[in-house]
CSV table of C-alpha atoms in Angstrom, one decimal:
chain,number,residue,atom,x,y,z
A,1,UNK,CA,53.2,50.8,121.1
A,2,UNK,CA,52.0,52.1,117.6
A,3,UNK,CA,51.6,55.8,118.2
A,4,UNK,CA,48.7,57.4,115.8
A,5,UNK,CA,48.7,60.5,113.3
A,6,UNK,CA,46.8,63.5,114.1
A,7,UNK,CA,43.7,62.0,110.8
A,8,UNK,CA,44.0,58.8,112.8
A,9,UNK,CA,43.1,60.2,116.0
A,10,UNK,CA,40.5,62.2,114.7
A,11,UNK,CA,38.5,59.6,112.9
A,12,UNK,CA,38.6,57.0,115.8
A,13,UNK,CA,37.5,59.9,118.3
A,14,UNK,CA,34.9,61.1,116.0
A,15,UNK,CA,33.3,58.1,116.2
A,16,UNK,CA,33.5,58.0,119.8
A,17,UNK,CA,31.9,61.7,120.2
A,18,UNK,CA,29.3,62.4,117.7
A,19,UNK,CA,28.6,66.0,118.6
A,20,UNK,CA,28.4,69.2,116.7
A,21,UNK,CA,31.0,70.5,119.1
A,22,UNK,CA,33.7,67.6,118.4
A,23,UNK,CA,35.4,70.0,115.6
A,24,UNK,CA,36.1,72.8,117.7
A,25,UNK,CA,37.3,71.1,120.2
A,26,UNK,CA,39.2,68.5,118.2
A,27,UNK,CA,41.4,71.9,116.7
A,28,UNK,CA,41.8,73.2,120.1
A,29,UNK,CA,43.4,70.1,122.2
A,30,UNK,CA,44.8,68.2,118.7
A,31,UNK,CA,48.6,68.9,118.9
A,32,UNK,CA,48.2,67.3,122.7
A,33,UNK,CA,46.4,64.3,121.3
A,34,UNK,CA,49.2,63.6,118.7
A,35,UNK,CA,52.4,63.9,121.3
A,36,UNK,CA,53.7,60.7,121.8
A,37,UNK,CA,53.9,61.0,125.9
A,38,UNK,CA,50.5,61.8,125.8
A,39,UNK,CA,49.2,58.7,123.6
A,40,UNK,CA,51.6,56.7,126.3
A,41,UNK,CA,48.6,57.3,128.7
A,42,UNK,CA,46.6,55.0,126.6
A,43,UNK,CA,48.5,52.1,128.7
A,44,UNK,CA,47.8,54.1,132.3
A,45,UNK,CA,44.7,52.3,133.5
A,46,UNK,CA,41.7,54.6,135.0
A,47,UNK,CA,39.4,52.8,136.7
A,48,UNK,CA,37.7,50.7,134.0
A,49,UNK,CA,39.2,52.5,131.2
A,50,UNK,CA,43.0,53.8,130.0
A,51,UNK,CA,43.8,57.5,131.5
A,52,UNK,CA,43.6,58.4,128.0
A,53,UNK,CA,40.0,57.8,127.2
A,54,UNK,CA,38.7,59.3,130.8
A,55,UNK,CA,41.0,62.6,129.9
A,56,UNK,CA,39.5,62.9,126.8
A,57,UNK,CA,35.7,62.5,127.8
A,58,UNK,CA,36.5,64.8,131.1
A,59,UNK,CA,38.0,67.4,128.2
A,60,UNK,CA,35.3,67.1,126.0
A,61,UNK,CA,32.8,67.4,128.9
A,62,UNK,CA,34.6,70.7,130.3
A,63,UNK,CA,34.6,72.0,126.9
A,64,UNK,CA,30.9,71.4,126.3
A,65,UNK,CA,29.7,73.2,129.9
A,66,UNK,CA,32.0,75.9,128.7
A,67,UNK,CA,30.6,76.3,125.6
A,68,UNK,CA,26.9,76.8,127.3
A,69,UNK,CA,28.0,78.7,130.4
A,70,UNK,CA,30.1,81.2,127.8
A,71,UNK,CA,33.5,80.0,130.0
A,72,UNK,CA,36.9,80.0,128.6
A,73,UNK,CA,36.3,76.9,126.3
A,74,UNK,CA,39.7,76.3,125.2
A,75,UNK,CA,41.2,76.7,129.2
A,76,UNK,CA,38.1,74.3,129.6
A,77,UNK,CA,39.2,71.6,127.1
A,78,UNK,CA,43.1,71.9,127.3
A,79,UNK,CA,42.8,71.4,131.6
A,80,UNK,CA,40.5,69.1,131.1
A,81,UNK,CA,42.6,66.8,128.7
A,82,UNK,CA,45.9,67.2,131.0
A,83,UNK,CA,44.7,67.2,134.4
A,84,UNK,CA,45.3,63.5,135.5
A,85,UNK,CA,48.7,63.8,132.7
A,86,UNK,CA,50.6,62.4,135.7
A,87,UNK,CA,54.2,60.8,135.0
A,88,UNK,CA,54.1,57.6,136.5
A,89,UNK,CA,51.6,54.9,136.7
A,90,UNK,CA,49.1,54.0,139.5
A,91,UNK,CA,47.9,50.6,138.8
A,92,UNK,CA,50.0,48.0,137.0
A,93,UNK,CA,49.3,47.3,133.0
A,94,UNK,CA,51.0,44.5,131.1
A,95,UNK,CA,50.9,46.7,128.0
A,96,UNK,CA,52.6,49.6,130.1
A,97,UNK,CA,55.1,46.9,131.3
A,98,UNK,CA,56.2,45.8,127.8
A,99,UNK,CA,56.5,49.4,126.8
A,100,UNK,CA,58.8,50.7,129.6
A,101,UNK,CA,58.6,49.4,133.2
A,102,UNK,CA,59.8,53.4,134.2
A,103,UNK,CA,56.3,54.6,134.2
A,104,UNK,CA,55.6,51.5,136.6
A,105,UNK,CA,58.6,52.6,139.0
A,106,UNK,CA,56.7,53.8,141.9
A,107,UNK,CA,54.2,50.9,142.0
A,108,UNK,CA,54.6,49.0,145.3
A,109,UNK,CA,57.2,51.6,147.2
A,110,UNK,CA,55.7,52.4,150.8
A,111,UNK,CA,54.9,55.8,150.7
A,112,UNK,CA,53.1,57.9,153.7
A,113,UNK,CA,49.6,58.4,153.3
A,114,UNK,CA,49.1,61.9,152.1
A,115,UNK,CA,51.8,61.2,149.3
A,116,UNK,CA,49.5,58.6,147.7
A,117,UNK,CA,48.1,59.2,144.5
A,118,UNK,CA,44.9,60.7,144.8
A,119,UNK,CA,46.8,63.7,147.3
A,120,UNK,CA,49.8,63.8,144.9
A,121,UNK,CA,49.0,63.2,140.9
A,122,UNK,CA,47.7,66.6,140.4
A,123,UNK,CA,50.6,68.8,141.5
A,124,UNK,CA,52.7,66.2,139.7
A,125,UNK,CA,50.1,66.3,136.3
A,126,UNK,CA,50.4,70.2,136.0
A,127,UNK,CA,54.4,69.8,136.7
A,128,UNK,CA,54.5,67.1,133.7
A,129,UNK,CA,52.4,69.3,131.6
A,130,UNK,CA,54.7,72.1,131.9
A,131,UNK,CA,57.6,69.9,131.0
A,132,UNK,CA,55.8,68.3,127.9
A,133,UNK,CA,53.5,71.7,126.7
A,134,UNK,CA,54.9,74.7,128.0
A,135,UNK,CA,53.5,76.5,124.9
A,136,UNK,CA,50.3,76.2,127.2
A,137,UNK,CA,51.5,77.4,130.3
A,138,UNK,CA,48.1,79.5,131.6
A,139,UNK,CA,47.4,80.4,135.3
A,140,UNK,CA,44.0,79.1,134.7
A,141,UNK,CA,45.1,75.9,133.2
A,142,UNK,CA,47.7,75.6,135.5
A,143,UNK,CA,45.3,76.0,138.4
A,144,UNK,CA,42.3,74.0,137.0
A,145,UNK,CA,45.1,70.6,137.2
A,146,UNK,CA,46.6,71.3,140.5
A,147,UNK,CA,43.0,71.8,142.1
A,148,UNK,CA,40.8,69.3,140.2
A,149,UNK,CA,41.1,66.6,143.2
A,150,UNK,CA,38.9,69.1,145.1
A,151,UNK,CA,37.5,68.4,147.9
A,152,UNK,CA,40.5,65.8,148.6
A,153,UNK,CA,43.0,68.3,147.9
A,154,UNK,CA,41.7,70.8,150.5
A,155,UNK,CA,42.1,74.0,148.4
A,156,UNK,CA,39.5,74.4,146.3
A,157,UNK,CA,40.1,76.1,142.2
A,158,UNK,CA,40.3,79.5,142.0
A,159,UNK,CA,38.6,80.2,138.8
A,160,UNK,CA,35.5,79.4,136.8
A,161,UNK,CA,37.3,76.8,134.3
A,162,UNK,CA,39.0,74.8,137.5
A,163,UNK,CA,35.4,74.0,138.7
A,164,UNK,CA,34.1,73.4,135.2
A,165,UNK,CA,37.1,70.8,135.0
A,166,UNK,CA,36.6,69.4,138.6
A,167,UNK,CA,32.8,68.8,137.8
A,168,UNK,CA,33.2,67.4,134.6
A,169,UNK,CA,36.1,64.6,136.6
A,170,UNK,CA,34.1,63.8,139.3
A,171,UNK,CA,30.9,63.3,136.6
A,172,UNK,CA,32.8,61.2,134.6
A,173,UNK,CA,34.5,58.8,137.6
A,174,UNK,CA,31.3,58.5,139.3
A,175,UNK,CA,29.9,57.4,136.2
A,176,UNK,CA,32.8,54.9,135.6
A,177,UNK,CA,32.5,53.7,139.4
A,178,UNK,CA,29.3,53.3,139.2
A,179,UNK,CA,30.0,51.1,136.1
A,180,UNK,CA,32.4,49.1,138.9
A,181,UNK,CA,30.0,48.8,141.3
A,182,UNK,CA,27.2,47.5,139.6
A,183,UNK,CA,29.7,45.1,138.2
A,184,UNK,CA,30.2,43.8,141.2
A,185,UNK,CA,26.7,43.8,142.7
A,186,UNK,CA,25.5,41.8,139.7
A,187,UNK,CA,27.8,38.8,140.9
A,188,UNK,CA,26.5,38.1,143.8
């Protein structure tokens, strides 16, 4: 895996997210963008893209309502780019497998129900997060990861940013299942 400089990063996301906001942002959630674990989530799949690219448009979106609803932006954008910065792979990659089958460890193990992934990746994202960035470590950020699977996750978030960063998931995945779905429809 060729792992990119903070310039590279920059200019291939700028092109992606042509907004006035992009700079501010872009300073806020940076030194996550260039850490090499992180850029390893650019081999996670996400429904039709890489965990990667949906935690940065879900970051960019939280950071956007923030800006508008005068919310704590930079809670908004650094939540929003960890909160699915789980440690192991749901869904098999070949480009994950060739870079280091450990992340791929827990594919296939029988596991009960509730200690699937959708019940258990968020605890387990803000636990990697405070391994990899505890220069972050926030009770609003902290919170905003463990309780953006709301309403799956039973509890919902307890502040302002959490919802901001649950909102701006669930936008994004519907838009990305839609994607799926129409996919699909258009085959038959």
């Amino acid at each position: 895996m060729e792992f990119l400089t903070k310039e590279e990063i920059k200019n291939e996301l700028k092109v992606e997210i042509d907004d006035p906001l992009f700079e501010d942002w872009f300073y806020i959630v940076s030194d996550i963008l260039v850490n090499r674990e992180f850029q390893v989530r650019k081999l996670f799949k996400h429904h039709t893209k890489s965990v990667w690219d949906h935690c940065v448009e879900v970051s960019f979106k939280a950071y956007k309502i923030a800006c508008k609803f005068y919310i704590d932006e930079r809670v908004c954008a650094i939540a929003g780019l960890l909160h699915d910065f789980y440690p192991y792979a749901w869904q098999y990659s070949d480009e994950l497998n060739n870079y280091n089958k450990k992340y791929l460890s827990r594919l296939n193990q029988k596991i009960p129900f509730f200690k699937n992934h959708g019940f258990m990746h968020a605890r387990e994202a803000k636990e990697n997060y405070l391994k990899y960035f505890p220069k972050y470590k926030d009770k609003r950020i902290s919170n905003a990861i463990l309780r953006h699977m709301f309403p799956l996750n039973i509890i919902p978030p307890k502040y302002l940013e959490g919802w901001v960063v649950t909102i701006s998931d669930k936008l994004v995945s519907v838009r990305d299942t839609k994607y799926i779905v129409s996919v699909i429809l258009s085959k038959k």
